[in-house]
XYZ file of C-alpha atoms in Angstrom:
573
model
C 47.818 56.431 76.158
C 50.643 56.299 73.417
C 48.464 56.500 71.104
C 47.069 59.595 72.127
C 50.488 60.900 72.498
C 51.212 60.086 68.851
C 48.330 61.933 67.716
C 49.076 64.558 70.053
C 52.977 65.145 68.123
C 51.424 64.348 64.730
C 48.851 67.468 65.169
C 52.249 69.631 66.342
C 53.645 68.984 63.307
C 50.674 69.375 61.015
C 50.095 72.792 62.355
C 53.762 73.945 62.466
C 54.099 73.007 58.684
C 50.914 74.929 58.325
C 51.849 77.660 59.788
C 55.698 77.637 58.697
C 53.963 78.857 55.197
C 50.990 80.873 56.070
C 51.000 83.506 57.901
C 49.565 84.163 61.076
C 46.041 86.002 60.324
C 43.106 86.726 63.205
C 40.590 88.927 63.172
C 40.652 91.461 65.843
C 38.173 91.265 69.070
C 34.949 93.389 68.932
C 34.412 95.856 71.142
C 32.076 93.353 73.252
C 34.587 90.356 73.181
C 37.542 92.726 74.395
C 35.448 94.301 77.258
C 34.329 90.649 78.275
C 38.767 89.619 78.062
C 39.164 93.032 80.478
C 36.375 91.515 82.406
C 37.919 88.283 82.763
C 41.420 89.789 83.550
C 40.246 91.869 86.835
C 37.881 88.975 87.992
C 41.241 86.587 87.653
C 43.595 89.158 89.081
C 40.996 89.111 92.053
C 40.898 85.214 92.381
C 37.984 85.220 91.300
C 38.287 82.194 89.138
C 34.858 81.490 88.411
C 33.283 84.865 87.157
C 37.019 84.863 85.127
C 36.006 81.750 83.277
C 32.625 83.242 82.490
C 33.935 86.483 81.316
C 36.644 84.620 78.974
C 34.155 82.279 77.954
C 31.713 85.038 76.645
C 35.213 86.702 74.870
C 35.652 83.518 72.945
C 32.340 83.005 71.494
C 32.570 86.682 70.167
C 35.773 86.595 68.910
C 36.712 82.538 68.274
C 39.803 83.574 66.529
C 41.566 85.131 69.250
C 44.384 83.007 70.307
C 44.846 85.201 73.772
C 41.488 84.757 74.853
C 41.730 81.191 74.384
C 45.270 81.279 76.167
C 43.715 83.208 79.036
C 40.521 81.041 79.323
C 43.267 78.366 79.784
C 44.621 79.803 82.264
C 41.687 80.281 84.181
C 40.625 76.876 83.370
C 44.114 75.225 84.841
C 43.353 77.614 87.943
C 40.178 76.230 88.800
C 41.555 72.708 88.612
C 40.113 71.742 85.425
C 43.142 70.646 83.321
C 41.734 68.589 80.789
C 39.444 71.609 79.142
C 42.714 74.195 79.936
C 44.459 71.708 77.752
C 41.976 71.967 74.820
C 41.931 75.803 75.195
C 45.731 75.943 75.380
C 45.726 73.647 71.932
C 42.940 75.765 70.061
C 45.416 78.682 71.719
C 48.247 77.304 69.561
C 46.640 75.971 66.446
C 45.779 79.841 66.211
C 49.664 81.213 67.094
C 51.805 78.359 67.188
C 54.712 81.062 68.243
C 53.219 81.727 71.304
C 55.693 80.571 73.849
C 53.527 81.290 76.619
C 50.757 78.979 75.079
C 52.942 76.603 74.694
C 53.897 76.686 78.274
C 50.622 76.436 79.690
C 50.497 73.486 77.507
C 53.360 71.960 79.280
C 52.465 73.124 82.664
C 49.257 71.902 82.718
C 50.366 68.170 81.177
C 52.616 68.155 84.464
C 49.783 68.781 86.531
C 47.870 65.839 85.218
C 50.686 63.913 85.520
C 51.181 63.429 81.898
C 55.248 63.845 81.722
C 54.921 62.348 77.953
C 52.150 64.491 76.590
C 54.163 67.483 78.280
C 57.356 66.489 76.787
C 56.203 66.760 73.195
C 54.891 70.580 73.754
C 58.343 71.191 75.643
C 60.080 70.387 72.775
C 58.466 72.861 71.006
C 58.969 75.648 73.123
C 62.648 74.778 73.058
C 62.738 75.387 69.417
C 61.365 79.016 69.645
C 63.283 79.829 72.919
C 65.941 77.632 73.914
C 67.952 79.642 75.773
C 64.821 80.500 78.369
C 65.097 79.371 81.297
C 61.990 78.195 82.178
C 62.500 75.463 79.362
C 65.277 74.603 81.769
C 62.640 74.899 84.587
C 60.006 72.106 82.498
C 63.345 69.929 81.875
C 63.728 69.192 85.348
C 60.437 69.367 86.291
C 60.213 66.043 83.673
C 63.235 64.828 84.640
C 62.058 65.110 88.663
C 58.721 63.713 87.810
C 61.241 60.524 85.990
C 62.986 60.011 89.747
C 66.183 61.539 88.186
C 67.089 63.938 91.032
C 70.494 64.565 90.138
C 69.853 65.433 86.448
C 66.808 67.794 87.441
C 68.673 69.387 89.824
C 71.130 70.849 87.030
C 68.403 71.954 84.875
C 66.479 73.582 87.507
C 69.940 75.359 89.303
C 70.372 76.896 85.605
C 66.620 78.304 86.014
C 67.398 79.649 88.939
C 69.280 82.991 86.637
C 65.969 84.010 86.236
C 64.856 86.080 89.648
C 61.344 85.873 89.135
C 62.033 82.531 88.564
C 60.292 81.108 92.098
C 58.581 78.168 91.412
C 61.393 76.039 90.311
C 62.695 75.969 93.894
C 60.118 73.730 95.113
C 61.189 70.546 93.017
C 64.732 71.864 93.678
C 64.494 71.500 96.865
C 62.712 68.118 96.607
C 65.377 66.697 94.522
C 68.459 67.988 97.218
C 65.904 65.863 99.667
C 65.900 62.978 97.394
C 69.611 63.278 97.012
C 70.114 63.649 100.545
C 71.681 66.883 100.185
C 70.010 68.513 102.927
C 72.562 71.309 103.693
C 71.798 72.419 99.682
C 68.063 72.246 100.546
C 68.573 74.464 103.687
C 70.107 77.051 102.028
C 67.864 77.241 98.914
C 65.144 78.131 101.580
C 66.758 80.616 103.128
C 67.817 81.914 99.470
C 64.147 81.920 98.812
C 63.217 83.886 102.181
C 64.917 86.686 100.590
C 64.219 86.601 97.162
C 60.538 85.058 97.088
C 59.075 86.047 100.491
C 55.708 85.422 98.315
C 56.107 82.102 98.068
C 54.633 81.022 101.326
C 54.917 77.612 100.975
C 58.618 77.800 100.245
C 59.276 80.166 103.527
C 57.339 77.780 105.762
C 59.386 74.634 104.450
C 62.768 76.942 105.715
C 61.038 77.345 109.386
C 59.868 73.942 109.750
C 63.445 73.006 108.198
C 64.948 75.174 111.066
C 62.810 73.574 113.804
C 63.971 70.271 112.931
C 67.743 71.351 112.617
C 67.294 73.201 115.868
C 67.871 76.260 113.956
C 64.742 78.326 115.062
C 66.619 81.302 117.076
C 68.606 81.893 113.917
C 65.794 81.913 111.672
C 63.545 84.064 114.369
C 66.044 86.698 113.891
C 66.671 86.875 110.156
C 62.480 87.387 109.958
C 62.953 90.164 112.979
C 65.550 92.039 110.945
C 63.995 91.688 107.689
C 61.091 92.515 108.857
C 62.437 95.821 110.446
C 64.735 96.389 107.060
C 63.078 94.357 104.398
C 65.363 94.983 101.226
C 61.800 95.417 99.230
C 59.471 97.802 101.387
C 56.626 95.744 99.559
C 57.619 92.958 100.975
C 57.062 93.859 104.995
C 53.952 92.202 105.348
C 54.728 89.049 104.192
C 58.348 89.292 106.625
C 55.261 90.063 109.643
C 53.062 87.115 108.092
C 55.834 84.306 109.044
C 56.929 86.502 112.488
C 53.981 86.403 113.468
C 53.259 82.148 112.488
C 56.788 82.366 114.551
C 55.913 83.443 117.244
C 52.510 81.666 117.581
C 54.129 78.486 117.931
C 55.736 79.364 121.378
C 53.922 79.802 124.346
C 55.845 83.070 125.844
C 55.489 85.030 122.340
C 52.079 83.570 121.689
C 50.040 87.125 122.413
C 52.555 88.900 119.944
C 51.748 85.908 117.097
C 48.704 86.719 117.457
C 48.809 90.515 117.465
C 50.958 90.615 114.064
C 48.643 88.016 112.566
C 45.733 90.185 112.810
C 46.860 93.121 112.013
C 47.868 91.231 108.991
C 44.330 90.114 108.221
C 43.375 93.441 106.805
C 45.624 93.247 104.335
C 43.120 91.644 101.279
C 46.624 89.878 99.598
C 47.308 88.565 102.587
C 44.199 88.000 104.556
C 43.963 84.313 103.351
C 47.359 83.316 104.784
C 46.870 84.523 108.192
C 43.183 83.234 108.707
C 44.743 80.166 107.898
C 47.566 80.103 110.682
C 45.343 81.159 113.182
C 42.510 78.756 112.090
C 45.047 75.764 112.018
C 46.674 76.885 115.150
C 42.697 77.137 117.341
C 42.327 73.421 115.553
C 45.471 72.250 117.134
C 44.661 74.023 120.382
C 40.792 72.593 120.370
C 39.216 76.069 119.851
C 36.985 75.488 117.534
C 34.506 78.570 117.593
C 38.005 81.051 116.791
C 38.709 78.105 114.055
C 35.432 78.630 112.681
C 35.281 82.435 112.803
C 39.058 82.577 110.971
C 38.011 80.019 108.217
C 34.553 81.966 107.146
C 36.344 85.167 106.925
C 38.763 84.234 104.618
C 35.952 82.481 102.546
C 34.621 85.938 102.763
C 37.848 86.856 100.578
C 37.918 83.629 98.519
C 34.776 81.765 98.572
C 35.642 78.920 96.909
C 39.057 78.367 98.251
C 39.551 74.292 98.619
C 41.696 74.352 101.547
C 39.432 76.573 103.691
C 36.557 74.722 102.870
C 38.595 71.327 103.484
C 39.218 72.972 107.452
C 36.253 73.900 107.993
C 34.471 70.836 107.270
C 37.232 68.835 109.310
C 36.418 71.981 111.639
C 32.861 70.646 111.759
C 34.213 66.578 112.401
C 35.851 68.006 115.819
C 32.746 69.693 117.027
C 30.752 66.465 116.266
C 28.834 67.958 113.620
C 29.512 65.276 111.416
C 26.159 66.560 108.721
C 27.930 70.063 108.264
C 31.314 68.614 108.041
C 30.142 66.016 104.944
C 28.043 69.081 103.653
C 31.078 71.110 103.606
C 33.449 68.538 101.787
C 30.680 67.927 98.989
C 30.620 71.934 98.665
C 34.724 71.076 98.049
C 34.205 68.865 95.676
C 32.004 70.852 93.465
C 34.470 73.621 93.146
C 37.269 71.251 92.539
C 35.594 68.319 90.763
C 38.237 68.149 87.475
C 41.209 67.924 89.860
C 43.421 64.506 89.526
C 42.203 62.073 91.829
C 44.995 61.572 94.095
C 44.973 65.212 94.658
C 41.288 64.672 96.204
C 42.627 61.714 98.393
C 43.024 63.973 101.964
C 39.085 64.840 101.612
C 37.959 61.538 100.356
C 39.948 60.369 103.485
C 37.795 62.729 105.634
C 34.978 61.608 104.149
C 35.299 57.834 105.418
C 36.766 59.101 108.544
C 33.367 61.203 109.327
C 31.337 58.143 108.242
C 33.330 56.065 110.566
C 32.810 57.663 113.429
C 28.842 57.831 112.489
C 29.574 54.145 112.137
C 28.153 54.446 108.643
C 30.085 51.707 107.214
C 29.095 50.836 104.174
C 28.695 54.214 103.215
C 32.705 54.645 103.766
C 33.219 51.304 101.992
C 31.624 52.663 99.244
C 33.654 55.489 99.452
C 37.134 53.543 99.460
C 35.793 51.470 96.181
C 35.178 54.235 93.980
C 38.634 55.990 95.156
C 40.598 52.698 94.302
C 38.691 52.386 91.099
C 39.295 55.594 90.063
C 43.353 55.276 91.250
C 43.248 51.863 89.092
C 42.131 53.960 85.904
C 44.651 56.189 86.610
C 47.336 53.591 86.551
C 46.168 52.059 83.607
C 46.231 55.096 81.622
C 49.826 55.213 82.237
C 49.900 58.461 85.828
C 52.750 58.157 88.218
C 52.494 58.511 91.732
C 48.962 56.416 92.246
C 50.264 53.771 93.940
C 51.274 54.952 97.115
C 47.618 56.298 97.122
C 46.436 52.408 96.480
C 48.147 51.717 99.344
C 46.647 54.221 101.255
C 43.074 52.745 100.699
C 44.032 49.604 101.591
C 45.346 51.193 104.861
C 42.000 52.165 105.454
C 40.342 48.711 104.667
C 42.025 47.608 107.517
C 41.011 50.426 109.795
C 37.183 49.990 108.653
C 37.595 46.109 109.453
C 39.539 46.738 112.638
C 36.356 49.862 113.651
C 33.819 47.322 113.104
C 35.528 44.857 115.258
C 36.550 42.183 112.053
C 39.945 41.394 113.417
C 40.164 38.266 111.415
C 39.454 40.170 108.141
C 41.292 43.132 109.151
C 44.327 40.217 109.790
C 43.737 38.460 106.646
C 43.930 42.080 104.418
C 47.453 43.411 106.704
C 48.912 39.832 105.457
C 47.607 40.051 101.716
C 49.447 43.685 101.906
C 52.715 42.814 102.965
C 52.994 40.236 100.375
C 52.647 43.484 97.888
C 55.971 43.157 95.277
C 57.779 46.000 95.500
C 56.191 47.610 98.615
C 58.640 50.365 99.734
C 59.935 49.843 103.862
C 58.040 52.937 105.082
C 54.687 51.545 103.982
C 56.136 47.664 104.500
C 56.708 48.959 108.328
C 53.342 50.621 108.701
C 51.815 47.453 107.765
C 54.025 45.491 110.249
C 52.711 47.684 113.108
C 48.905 47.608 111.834
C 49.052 43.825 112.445
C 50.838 44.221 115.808
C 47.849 46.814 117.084
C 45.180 44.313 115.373
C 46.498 41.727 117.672
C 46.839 43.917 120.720
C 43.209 44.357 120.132
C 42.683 41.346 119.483
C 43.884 40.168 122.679
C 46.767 38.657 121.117
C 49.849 40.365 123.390
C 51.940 37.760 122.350
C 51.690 38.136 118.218
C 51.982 41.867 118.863
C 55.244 41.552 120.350
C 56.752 39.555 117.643
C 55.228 41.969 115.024
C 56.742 44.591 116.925
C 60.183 43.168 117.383
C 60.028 41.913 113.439
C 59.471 45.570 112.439
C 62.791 46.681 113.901
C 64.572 43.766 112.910
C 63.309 43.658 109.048
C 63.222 47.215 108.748
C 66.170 48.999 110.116
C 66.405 51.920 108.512
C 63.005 52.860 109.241
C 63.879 54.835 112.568
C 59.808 56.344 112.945
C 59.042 52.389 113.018
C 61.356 51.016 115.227
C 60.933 53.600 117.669
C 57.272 53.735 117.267
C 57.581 49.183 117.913
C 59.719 49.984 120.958
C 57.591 52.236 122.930
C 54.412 50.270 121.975
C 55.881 46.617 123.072
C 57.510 48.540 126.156
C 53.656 49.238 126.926
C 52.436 45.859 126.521
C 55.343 44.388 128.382
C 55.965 46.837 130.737
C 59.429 46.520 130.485
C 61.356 49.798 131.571
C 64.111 48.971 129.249
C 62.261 49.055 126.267
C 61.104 52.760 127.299
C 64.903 53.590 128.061
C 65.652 52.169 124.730
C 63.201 54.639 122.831
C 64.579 57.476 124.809
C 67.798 57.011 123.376
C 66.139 57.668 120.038
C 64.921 61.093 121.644
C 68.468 61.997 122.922
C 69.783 60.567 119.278
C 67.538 63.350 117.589
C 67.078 60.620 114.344
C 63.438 60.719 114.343
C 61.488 64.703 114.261
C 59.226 64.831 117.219
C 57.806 67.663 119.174
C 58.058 68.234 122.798
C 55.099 66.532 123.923
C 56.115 63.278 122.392
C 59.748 63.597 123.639
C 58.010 64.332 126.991
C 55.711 61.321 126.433
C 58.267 58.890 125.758
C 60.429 60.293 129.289
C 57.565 59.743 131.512
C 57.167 56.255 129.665
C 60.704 55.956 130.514
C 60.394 57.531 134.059
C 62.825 60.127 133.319
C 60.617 62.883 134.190
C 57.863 63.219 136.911
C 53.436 63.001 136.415
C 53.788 66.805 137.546
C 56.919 67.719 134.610
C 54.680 65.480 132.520
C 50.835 67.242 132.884
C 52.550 70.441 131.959
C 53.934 69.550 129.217
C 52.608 71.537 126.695
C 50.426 69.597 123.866
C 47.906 70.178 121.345
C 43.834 69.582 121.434
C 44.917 66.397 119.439
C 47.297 65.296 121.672
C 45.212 65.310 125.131
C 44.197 61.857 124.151
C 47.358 60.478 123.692
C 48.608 61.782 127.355
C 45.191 60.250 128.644
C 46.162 56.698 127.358
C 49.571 57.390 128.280
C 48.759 57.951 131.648
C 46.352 55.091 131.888
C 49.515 52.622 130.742
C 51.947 54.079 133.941
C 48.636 54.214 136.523
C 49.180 52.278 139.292
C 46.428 50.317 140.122
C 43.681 49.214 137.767
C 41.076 51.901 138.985
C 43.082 54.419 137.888
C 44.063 53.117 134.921
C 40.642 52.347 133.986
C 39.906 56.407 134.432
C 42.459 57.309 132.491
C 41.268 54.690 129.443
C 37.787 56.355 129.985
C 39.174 59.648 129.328
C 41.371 58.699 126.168
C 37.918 57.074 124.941
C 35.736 59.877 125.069
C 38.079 62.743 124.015
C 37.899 62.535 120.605
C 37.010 60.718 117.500
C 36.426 57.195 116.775
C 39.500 57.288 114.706
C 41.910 58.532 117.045
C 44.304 55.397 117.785
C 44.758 56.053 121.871
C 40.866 56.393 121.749
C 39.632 53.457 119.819
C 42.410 51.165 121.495
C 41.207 53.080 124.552
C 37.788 52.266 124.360
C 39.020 48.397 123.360
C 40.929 48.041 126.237
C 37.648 49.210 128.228
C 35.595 46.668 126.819
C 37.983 43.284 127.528
């Protein structure tokens, strides 16, 4: 790896010198290479990356001295997720016009996508000596400094990018660096900054409402979309205010209809047809309608074919209705379209993947799965990429959950104590450990381990307020002790830990705070039906009814729903 990066910064100077004293010559497109470039640039104003990066691809092999075609062939190259040939288009890009400041910052851009902050760092450089008073050299400063862990530093650099207005993606790491830095106020108001001045920028918007939610904030925020939605300072900008009023209103039951109305409505607009198919399809997931799910996801593939996050619902989509065939059919179809992405950006589908094959009790085939992930994760470290080893972890995690599926509780045992020996292991992943081994036992018909694991977890790890109160309510379950539940409800009235109503409501009945009737209407999620099943089953009163609640939290859903499979364990002691 530093050797390549040497090579890489002896090439930059090599063709600076070159360049420096010769001046910059090309010989203009034909009329065939520039109608292929025009081509390319509808097809990738479209989205539609593909036919782009056949249209550029035909420009450069009529015209291989065009520096833009190359630059734009990178781009479309970096779109698609291949980063390692929109690096070598980039570099052919700028061996042609070294100058080229925009080359040079798909150069750096697209190192910082493959997680190659020392590779970027040399092109960076570069584009600070042609332009280093432009901000988005500030912008690529923090984004190296962020990608470093040095939040405070990267938070000056990317503040000063902020003078630029159409400057909107630097307010991502921003914000993540105010998180880091526990400046949460800061991050708050960035959001709501960017509600105004980037109501593009999805992502960014949804961060503010879910930020909102958790600050109990959401009335405020409801009314800032109403009003700027009514008197949007940029008339362009209205359907994007009615995109996130109606995703607003969808989450409450009373204004539910409106959500709805708003969101379809919105769904004829092409730009942002994508967006709202997606809130309603995630919304009929959550709610267990999986036809509506199905009908939302294929017509925004109908807009973007290829688009990985649609096909990554659908096929999950697919799990739900216990079509496991279609749902593995649909995440190879992901993977062709996105096969030069990183590997740890591929991690949430390889993790379907096993899941699917777990629940077809295909074990081997999700073993095999997990070893060529890790392998690939190990490469990754070796070649010097950050941010793998959480991943790592993440495979082990589901080691233990194949071992545990397939009934090994000694191996799955024997792998949770192997990973909490890990050096270095950070306490939210040392505490997830610590409660795997306290459920392994419970399975394992070991009620007496599980309590110490549980009790160990909020003793060694404090500060880890998801784990301790996730150890209390569990051991409260196994021990039936009431003050264990009255303990965990203090975490609900503490408001330390995020939680939605359902599991505030979950944790009162535990408690007996609140009545079966308050309880059953509750509202809660498709996902969630299974977890109020075993809940109920844990409170019945006699064993016949708890037994029919256990049969119901065992057949709801998937294999690899917790309540279920420690439903259907329970069943067969």
């Amino acid at each position: 790896m530093k050797r390549k990066v040497i090579l890489i910064a002896i090439i930059l100077s090599v063709v600076l010198l070159l360049h420096r004293f010769a001046p910059e010559v090309q010989s203009g497109p034909s009329a065939e290479s520039q109608m292929a470039f025009d081509e390319g640039l509808g097809y990738l104003q479209a989205g539609n990356f593909p036919k782009a990066e056949e249209a550029f691809y035909r420009a450069i092999a009529n015209a291989p001295s065009w520096d833009e075609a190359y630059r734009f062939y990178g781009i479309t190259l970096k779109s698609l997720g291949k980063y390692a040939q929109a690096i070598q288009s980039f570099q052919k890009a700028y061996e042609l016009k070294p100058s080229n400041i925009n080359t040079l910052e798909g150069l750096v851009s697209t190192s910082i996508l493959q997680e190659l902050p020392d590779q970027a760092e040399l092109y960076l450089k570069q584009m600070i000596l042609f332009a280093p008073e432009d901000p988005k050299t500030w912008q690529y400063q923090g984004y190296l400094l962020h990608m470093r862990g040095k939040f405070q530093e990267a938070s000056e650099f990317l503040e000063k990018s902020l003078v630029d207005p159409k400057n909107n993606l630097a307010y991502y790491r921003l914000a993540d660096c105010y998180h880091q830095l526990q400046q949460e106020g800061k991050r708050f108001q960035l959001y709501q900054q960017a509600l105004e001045k980037h109501p593009k920028e999805v992502s960014l918007v949804r961060s503010y409402l879910s930020m909102a939610q958790d600050l109990e904030r959401e009335k405020e925020a409801t009314l800032r979309l109403q009003q700027l939605y009514q008197n949007p300072p940029n008339a362009e900008n209205k359907p994007w205010y009615q995109l996130y009023l109606g995703q607003t209103f969808l989450q409450k039951r009373d204004t539910e209809s409106e959500g709805k109305t708003h969101l379809n409505q919105i769904l004829s607009f092409q730009e942002l047809a994508l967006d709202a198919a997606l809130v309603l399809a995630r919304k009929e997931l959550m709610d267990g309608d999986f036809t509506s799910a199905e009908q939302h996801l294929n017509q925004g593939l109908d807009y973007y074919p290829f688009h990985p996050t649609l096909l990554k619902l659908l096929g999950d989509v697919y799990r739900f209705q216990k079509e496991p065939q279609k749902a593995l059919s649909t995440y190879e179809s992901w993977f062709i379209y996105t096969k030069d992405l990183p590997v740890e950006k591929k991690m949430p589908v390889f993790l379907s993947q096993v899941q699917t094959y777990i629940d077809l009790k295909q074990w081997d085939k999700a073993k095999n799965i997990l070893d060529e992930t890790e392998t690939a994760l190990k490469s990754k470290v070796a070649q010097g990429s950050l941010f793998t080893q959480e991943n790592l972890w993440k495979i082990a995690h589901e080691r233990v959950l194949l071992d545990r599926y397939q009934g090994k509780w000694n191996e799955a045992l024997s792998q949770l104590e192997t990973l909490q020996k890990i050096p270095n292991l950070s306490p939210i992943f040392a505490s997830s450990f610590l409660l795997e081994t306290a459920f392994t036992y419970w399975g394992f018909q070991k009620t007496d381990q599980a309590c110490v694991c549980f009790r160990r977890v909020r003793h060694e790890y404090p500060q880890e307020s998801s784990g301790i109160l996730l150890s209390t309510l569990f051991e409260g379950i196994l021990t039936k002790e009431r003050a264990l539940f009255l303990e965990a409800q203090k975490w609900v009235d503490s408001k330390q830990v995020p939680m939605d109503a359902f599991t505030k409501a979950s944790i009162q009945y535990l408690a007996e705070t609140i009545t079966d009737e308050v309880y059953s209407q509750t509202p809660r999620s498709f996902f969630q039906e299974n977890d109020y099943h075993f809940f109920r089953a844990m409170k019945a009163p006699d064993e016949l009814q708890k037994k029919e609640w256990l049969q119901k939290a065992a057949q709801f859903s998937t294999l690899t729903d917790f309540p279920s499979f420690l439903a259907q364990t329970l069943l067969n002691q």
